[in-house]
Amino acid sequence: KIFCHLDSRDILILTRTSKKLRGILMSKSTSDVWRAARENVVGLPPLLLDLNEPQYAHLIFDAYCHVGARSSRSQALQ
């Protein structure tokens, strides 16, 4: 229930803190947590039909270029 008060970016970051927490948060049984977290973000576009909640959070909140397969950090260094 606590995770439902966070936003998608926070949940995404939590999945990277430990293997055990990742296993919990990436299971299908937590889809309601991810949905609630997404709904906590004001102005976020609706979930795309071909993505699940964690994939959508990764697309929206990670500093990663999905087109050129390069991180925005590496682009800034060039």
GROMACS .gro file of N, CA, C and O in nm:
model
  312
    1LYS      N    1   0.081  -0.120   0.000
    1LYS     CA    2   0.000   0.000   0.000
    1LYS      C    3   0.086   0.126   0.000
    1LYS      O    4   0.045   0.227  -0.057
    2ILE      N    5   0.201   0.120   0.062
    2ILE     CA    6   0.289   0.238   0.067
    2ILE      C    7   0.334   0.274  -0.074
    2ILE      O    8   0.337   0.392  -0.111
    3PHE      N    9   0.369   0.174  -0.155
    3PHE     CA   10   0.418   0.200  -0.290
    3PHE      C   11   0.314   0.272  -0.376
    3PHE      O   12   0.350   0.345  -0.467
    4CYS      N   13   0.188   0.254  -0.348
    4CYS     CA   14   0.082   0.319  -0.427
    4CYS      C   15   0.080   0.470  -0.410
    4CYS      O   16   0.017   0.540  -0.487
    5HIS      N   17   0.150   0.521  -0.310
    5HIS     CA   18   0.155   0.665  -0.287
    5HIS      C   19   0.276   0.730  -0.356
    5HIS      O   20   0.291   0.850  -0.354
    6LEU      N   21   0.359   0.647  -0.417
    6LEU     CA   22   0.475   0.697  -0.490
    6LEU      C   23   0.438   0.721  -0.635
    6LEU      O   24   0.329   0.687  -0.678
    7ASP      N   25   0.530   0.780  -0.711
    7ASP     CA   26   0.504   0.792  -0.854
    7ASP      C   27   0.587   0.689  -0.930
    7ASP      O   28   0.671   0.618  -0.870
    8SER      N   29   0.564   0.677  -1.058
    8SER     CA   30   0.628   0.573  -1.140
    8SER      C   31   0.780   0.582  -1.136
    8SER      O   32   0.849   0.481  -1.134
    9ARG      N   33   0.832   0.702  -1.135
    9ARG     CA   34   0.979   0.719  -1.131
    9ARG      C   35   1.035   0.661  -1.003
    9ARG      O   36   1.138   0.595  -1.003
   10ASP      N   37   0.968   0.685  -0.891
   10ASP     CA   38   1.014   0.632  -0.763
   10ASP      C   39   1.012   0.479  -0.762
   10ASP      O   40   1.106   0.415  -0.714
   11ILE      N   41   0.906   0.421  -0.817
   11ILE     CA   42   0.896   0.275  -0.823
   11ILE      C   43   1.007   0.218  -0.912
   11ILE      O   44   1.072   0.119  -0.878
   12LEU      N   45   1.033   0.284  -1.023
   12LEU     CA   46   1.139   0.241  -1.114
   12LEU      C   47   1.274   0.244  -1.042
   12LEU      O   48   1.353   0.149  -1.054
   13ILE      N   49   1.301   0.348  -0.967
   13ILE     CA   50   1.426   0.358  -0.891
   13ILE      C   51   1.433   0.248  -0.785
   13ILE      O   52   1.538   0.187  -0.765
   14LEU      N   53   1.324   0.220  -0.719
   14LEU     CA   54   1.321   0.115  -0.617
   14LEU      C   55   1.352  -0.022  -0.677
   14LEU      O   56   1.413  -0.106  -0.610
   15THR      N   57   1.312  -0.046  -0.801
   15THR     CA   58   1.341  -0.176  -0.863
   15THR      C   59   1.490  -0.199  -0.881
   15THR      O   60   1.534  -0.312  -0.895
   16ARG      N   61   1.568  -0.092  -0.874
   16ARG     CA   62   1.712  -0.103  -0.896
   16ARG      C   63   1.792  -0.104  -0.765
   16ARG      O   64   1.915  -0.102  -0.770
   17THR      N   65   1.723  -0.108  -0.652
   17THR     CA   66   1.794  -0.104  -0.525
   17THR      C   67   1.841  -0.240  -0.477
   17THR      O   68   1.944  -0.250  -0.413
   18SER      N   69   1.765  -0.345  -0.504
   18SER     CA   70   1.807  -0.480  -0.465
   18SER      C   71   1.737  -0.583  -0.553
   18SER      O   72   1.630  -0.557  -0.609
   19LYS      N   73   1.797  -0.701  -0.561
   19LYS     CA   74   1.737  -0.808  -0.642
   19LYS      C   75   1.603  -0.851  -0.584
   19LYS      O   76   1.509  -0.880  -0.658
   20LYS      N   77   1.595  -0.856  -0.452
   20LYS     CA   78   1.471  -0.900  -0.388
   20LYS      C   79   1.357  -0.801  -0.416
   20LYS      O   80   1.247  -0.840  -0.453
   21LEU      N   81   1.384  -0.673  -0.399
   21LEU     CA   82   1.282  -0.572  -0.425
   21LEU      C   83   1.245  -0.568  -0.574
   21LEU      O   84   1.128  -0.553  -0.609
   22ARG      N   85   1.343  -0.587  -0.660
   22ARG     CA   86   1.315  -0.593  -0.804
   22ARG      C   87   1.222  -0.710  -0.835
   22ARG      O   88   1.126  -0.697  -0.911
   23GLY      N   89   1.250  -0.825  -0.774
   23GLY     CA   90   1.166  -0.942  -0.795
   23GLY      C   91   1.022  -0.918  -0.753
   23GLY      O   92   0.928  -0.961  -0.821
   24ILE      N   93   1.006  -0.847  -0.644
   24ILE     CA   94   0.871  -0.815  -0.596
   24ILE      C   95   0.802  -0.717  -0.690
   24ILE      O   96   0.689  -0.740  -0.734
   25LEU      N   97   0.869  -0.607  -0.721
   25LEU     CA   98   0.806  -0.501  -0.799
   25LEU      C   99   0.789  -0.534  -0.947
   25LEU      O  100   0.705  -0.475  -1.014
   26MET      N  101   0.865  -0.630  -0.997
   26MET     CA  102   0.852  -0.666  -1.138
   26MET      C  103   0.757  -0.783  -1.159
   26MET      O  104   0.735  -0.824  -1.272
   27SER      N  105   0.698  -0.835  -1.053
   27SER     CA  106   0.603  -0.945  -1.069
   27SER      C  107   0.468  -0.891  -1.118
   27SER      O  108   0.434  -0.775  -1.097
   28LYS      N  109   0.395  -0.977  -1.186
   28LYS     CA  110   0.265  -0.936  -1.241
   28LYS      C  111   0.166  -0.899  -1.132
   28LYS      O  112   0.074  -0.821  -1.156
   29SER      N  113   0.187  -0.949  -1.012
   29SER     CA  114   0.094  -0.920  -0.903
   29SER      C  115   0.101  -0.775  -0.856
   29SER      O  116   0.014  -0.729  -0.783
   30THR      N  117   0.202  -0.701  -0.898
   30THR     CA  118   0.214  -0.560  -0.858
   30THR      C  119   0.167  -0.464  -0.966
   30THR      O  120   0.196  -0.344  -0.958
   31SER      N  121   0.094  -0.513  -1.064
   31SER     CA  122   0.048  -0.424  -1.171
   31SER      C  123  -0.040  -0.312  -1.118
   31SER      O  124  -0.036  -0.200  -1.170
   32ASP      N  125  -0.116  -0.338  -1.013
   32ASP     CA  126  -0.198  -0.232  -0.952
   32ASP      C  127  -0.112  -0.123  -0.889
   32ASP      O  128  -0.148  -0.005  -0.891
   33VAL      N  129   0.001  -0.162  -0.832
   33VAL     CA  130   0.095  -0.065  -0.773
   33VAL      C  131   0.149   0.026  -0.882
   33VAL      O  132   0.152   0.148  -0.867
   34TRP      N  133   0.194  -0.033  -0.992
   34TRP     CA  134   0.247   0.046  -1.104
   34TRP      C  135   0.142   0.139  -1.162
   34TRP      O  136   0.170   0.254  -1.193
   35ARG      N  137   0.019   0.089  -1.176
   35ARG     CA  138  -0.089   0.172  -1.232
   35ARG      C  139  -0.118   0.289  -1.140
   35ARG      O  140  -0.128   0.404  -1.184
   36ALA      N  141  -0.127   0.264  -1.009
   36ALA     CA  142  -0.154   0.371  -0.913
   36ALA      C  143  -0.040   0.473  -0.914
   36ALA      O  144  -0.064   0.594  -0.909
   37ALA      N  145   0.083   0.425  -0.923
   37ALA     CA  146   0.199   0.515  -0.926
   37ALA      C  147   0.196   0.602  -1.051
   37ALA      O  148   0.225   0.721  -1.045
   38ARG      N  149   0.158   0.543  -1.165
   38ARG     CA  150   0.147   0.622  -1.289
   38ARG      C  151   0.039   0.727  -1.276
   38ARG      O  152   0.056   0.841  -1.322
   39GLU      N  153  -0.071   0.692  -1.214
   39GLU     CA  154  -0.182   0.787  -1.198
   39GLU      C  155  -0.147   0.899  -1.101
   39GLU      O  156  -0.213   1.003  -1.099
   40ASN      N  157  -0.043   0.882  -1.020
   40ASN     CA  158   0.002   0.988  -0.928
   40ASN      C  159   0.081   1.097  -0.999
   40ASN      O  160   0.110   1.200  -0.939
   41VAL      N  161   0.117   1.075  -1.124
   41VAL     CA  162   0.194   1.174  -1.200
   41VAL      C  163   0.096   1.258  -1.281
   41VAL      O  164   0.030   1.209  -1.372
   42VAL      N  165   0.089   1.385  -1.248
   42VAL     CA  166  -0.003   1.477  -1.316
   42VAL      C  167   0.047   1.504  -1.458
   42VAL      O  168   0.165   1.531  -1.479
   43GLY      N  169  -0.043   1.496  -1.554
   43GLY     CA  170  -0.012   1.531  -1.692
   43GLY      C  171   0.060   1.424  -1.771
   43GLY      O  172   0.103   1.450  -1.884
   44LEU      N  173   0.076   1.305  -1.716
   44LEU     CA  174   0.143   1.198  -1.787
   44LEU      C  175   0.051   1.143  -1.896
   44LEU      O  176  -0.066   1.118  -1.870
   45PRO      N  177   0.103   1.123  -2.016
   45PRO     CA  178   0.018   1.066  -2.123
   45PRO      C  179  -0.029   0.927  -2.084
   45PRO      O  180   0.035   0.859  -2.003
   46PRO      N  181  -0.139   0.881  -2.141
   46PRO     CA  182  -0.190   0.747  -2.107
   46PRO      C  183  -0.092   0.637  -2.147
   46PRO      O  184  -0.008   0.655  -2.234
   47LEU      N  185  -0.106   0.524  -2.081
   47LEU     CA  186  -0.022   0.408  -2.107
   47LEU      C  187  -0.039   0.363  -2.252
   47LEU      O  188  -0.151   0.354  -2.302
   48LEU      N  189   0.071   0.338  -2.319
   48LEU     CA  190   0.068   0.289  -2.456
   48LEU      C  191   0.028   0.142  -2.455
   48LEU      O  192   0.070   0.067  -2.367
   49LEU      N  193  -0.051   0.100  -2.550
   49LEU     CA  194  -0.107  -0.035  -2.550
   49LEU      C  195  -0.002  -0.145  -2.561
   49LEU      O  196  -0.022  -0.254  -2.509
   50ASP      N  197   0.110  -0.119  -2.626
   50ASP     CA  198   0.209  -0.224  -2.645
   50ASP      C  199   0.317  -0.228  -2.536
   50ASP      O  200   0.413  -0.302  -2.548
   51LEU      N  201   0.300  -0.149  -2.430
   51LEU     CA  202   0.396  -0.148  -2.320
   51LEU      C  203   0.327  -0.188  -2.190
   51LEU      O  204   0.211  -0.155  -2.167
   52ASN      N  205   0.402  -0.253  -2.102
   52ASN     CA  206   0.350  -0.274  -1.967
   52ASN      C  207   0.393  -0.156  -1.881
   52ASN      O  208   0.469  -0.068  -1.926
   53GLU      N  209   0.347  -0.151  -1.758
   53GLU     CA  210   0.375  -0.034  -1.672
   53GLU      C  211   0.524  -0.009  -1.649
   53GLU      O  212   0.570   0.104  -1.664
   54PRO      N  213   0.605  -0.112  -1.615
   54PRO     CA  214   0.748  -0.085  -1.597
   54PRO      C  215   0.817  -0.038  -1.725
   54PRO      O  216   0.902   0.051  -1.720
   55GLN      N  217   0.779  -0.093  -1.839
   55GLN     CA  218   0.837  -0.048  -1.966
   55GLN      C  219   0.801   0.097  -1.993
   55GLN      O  220   0.884   0.176  -2.040
   56TYR      N  221   0.678   0.134  -1.963
   56TYR     CA  222   0.634   0.272  -1.984
   56TYR      C  223   0.709   0.367  -1.892
   56TYR      O  224   0.755   0.474  -1.935
   57ALA      N  225   0.726   0.329  -1.766
   57ALA     CA  226   0.801   0.412  -1.672
   57ALA      C  227   0.945   0.430  -1.720
   57ALA      O  228   1.000   0.541  -1.713
   58HIS      N  229   1.004   0.324  -1.769
   58HIS     CA  230   1.140   0.332  -1.822
   58HIS      C  231   1.146   0.428  -1.941
   58HIS      O  232   1.236   0.512  -1.950
   59LEU      N  233   1.050   0.418  -2.031
   59LEU     CA  234   1.046   0.505  -2.148
   59LEU      C  235   1.032   0.652  -2.107
   59LEU      O  236   1.101   0.740  -2.160
   60ILE      N  237   0.945   0.681  -2.012
   60ILE     CA  238   0.916   0.819  -1.973
   60ILE      C  239   1.024   0.880  -1.883
   60ILE      O  240   1.063   0.995  -1.901
   61PHE      N  241   1.076   0.804  -1.788
   61PHE     CA  242   1.159   0.862  -1.683
   61PHE      C  243   1.309   0.837  -1.693
   61PHE      O  244   1.387   0.904  -1.627
   62ASP      N  245   1.354   0.740  -1.772
   62ASP     CA  246   1.497   0.715  -1.781
   62ASP      C  247   1.562   0.808  -1.882
   62ASP      O  248   1.503   0.841  -1.984
   63ALA      N  249   1.683   0.848  -1.852
   63ALA     CA  250   1.761   0.934  -1.941
   63ALA      C  251   1.833   0.845  -2.041
   63ALA      O  252   1.953   0.825  -2.037
   64TYR      N  253   1.756   0.787  -2.132
   64TYR     CA  254   1.808   0.692  -2.228
   64TYR      C  255   1.742   0.718  -2.362
   64TYR      O  256   1.619   0.729  -2.369
   65CYS      N  257   1.821   0.728  -2.464
   65CYS     CA  258   1.767   0.750  -2.598
   65CYS      C  259   1.726   0.616  -2.656
   65CYS      O  260   1.810   0.530  -2.683
   66HIS      N  261   1.597   0.595  -2.673
   66HIS     CA  262   1.546   0.468  -2.724
   66HIS      C  263   1.557   0.457  -2.875
   66HIS      O  264   1.547   0.349  -2.930
   67VAL      N  265   1.583   0.568  -2.942
   67VAL     CA  266   1.593   0.566  -3.088
   67VAL      C  267   1.735   0.531  -3.129
   67VAL      O  268   1.757   0.440  -3.207
   68GLY      N  269   1.831   0.600  -3.074
   68GLY     CA  270   1.971   0.578  -3.112
   68GLY      C  271   2.045   0.485  -3.019
   68GLY      O  272   2.165   0.464  -3.035
   69ALA      N  273   1.979   0.430  -2.919
   69ALA     CA  274   2.038   0.338  -2.822
   69ALA      C  275   2.159   0.399  -2.752
   69ALA      O  276   2.258   0.334  -2.727
   70ARG      N  277   2.149   0.527  -2.718
   70ARG     CA  278   2.254   0.594  -2.644
   70ARG      C  279   2.191   0.670  -2.529
   70ARG      O  280   2.083   0.724  -2.541
   71SER      N  281   2.261   0.677  -2.418
   71SER     CA  282   2.207   0.752  -2.305
   71SER      C  283   2.221   0.900  -2.332
   71SER      O  284   2.311   0.943  -2.403
   72SER      N  285   2.134   0.980  -2.274
   72SER     CA  286   2.142   1.124  -2.293
   72SER      C  287   2.268   1.178  -2.225
   72SER      O  288   2.321   1.280  -2.266
   73ARG      N  289   2.317   1.109  -2.123
   73ARG     CA  290   2.440   1.152  -2.057
   73ARG      C  291   2.558   1.141  -2.154
   73ARG      O  292   2.643   1.228  -2.160
   74SER      N  293   2.564   1.030  -2.230
   74SER     CA  294   2.677   1.013  -2.323
   74SER      C  295   2.666   1.114  -2.438
   74SER      O  296   2.766   1.159  -2.489
   75GLN      N  297   2.546   1.151  -2.477
   75GLN     CA  298   2.528   1.251  -2.581
   75GLN      C  299   2.576   1.388  -2.533
   75GLN      O  300   2.630   1.466  -2.609
   76ALA      N  301   2.553   1.417  -2.404
   76ALA     CA  302   2.591   1.547  -2.349
   76ALA      C  303   2.744   1.559  -2.343
   76ALA      O  304   2.796   1.670  -2.349
   77LEU      N  305   2.814   1.448  -2.332
   77LEU     CA  306   2.960   1.451  -2.324
   77LEU      C  307   3.026   1.475  -2.459
   77LEU      O  308   3.140   1.510  -2.467
   78GLN      N  309   2.953   1.454  -2.566
   78GLN     CA  310   3.011   1.469  -2.699
   78GLN      C  311   3.008   1.612  -2.746
   78GLN      O  312   2.935   1.693  -2.712
   0.00000   0.00000   0.00000
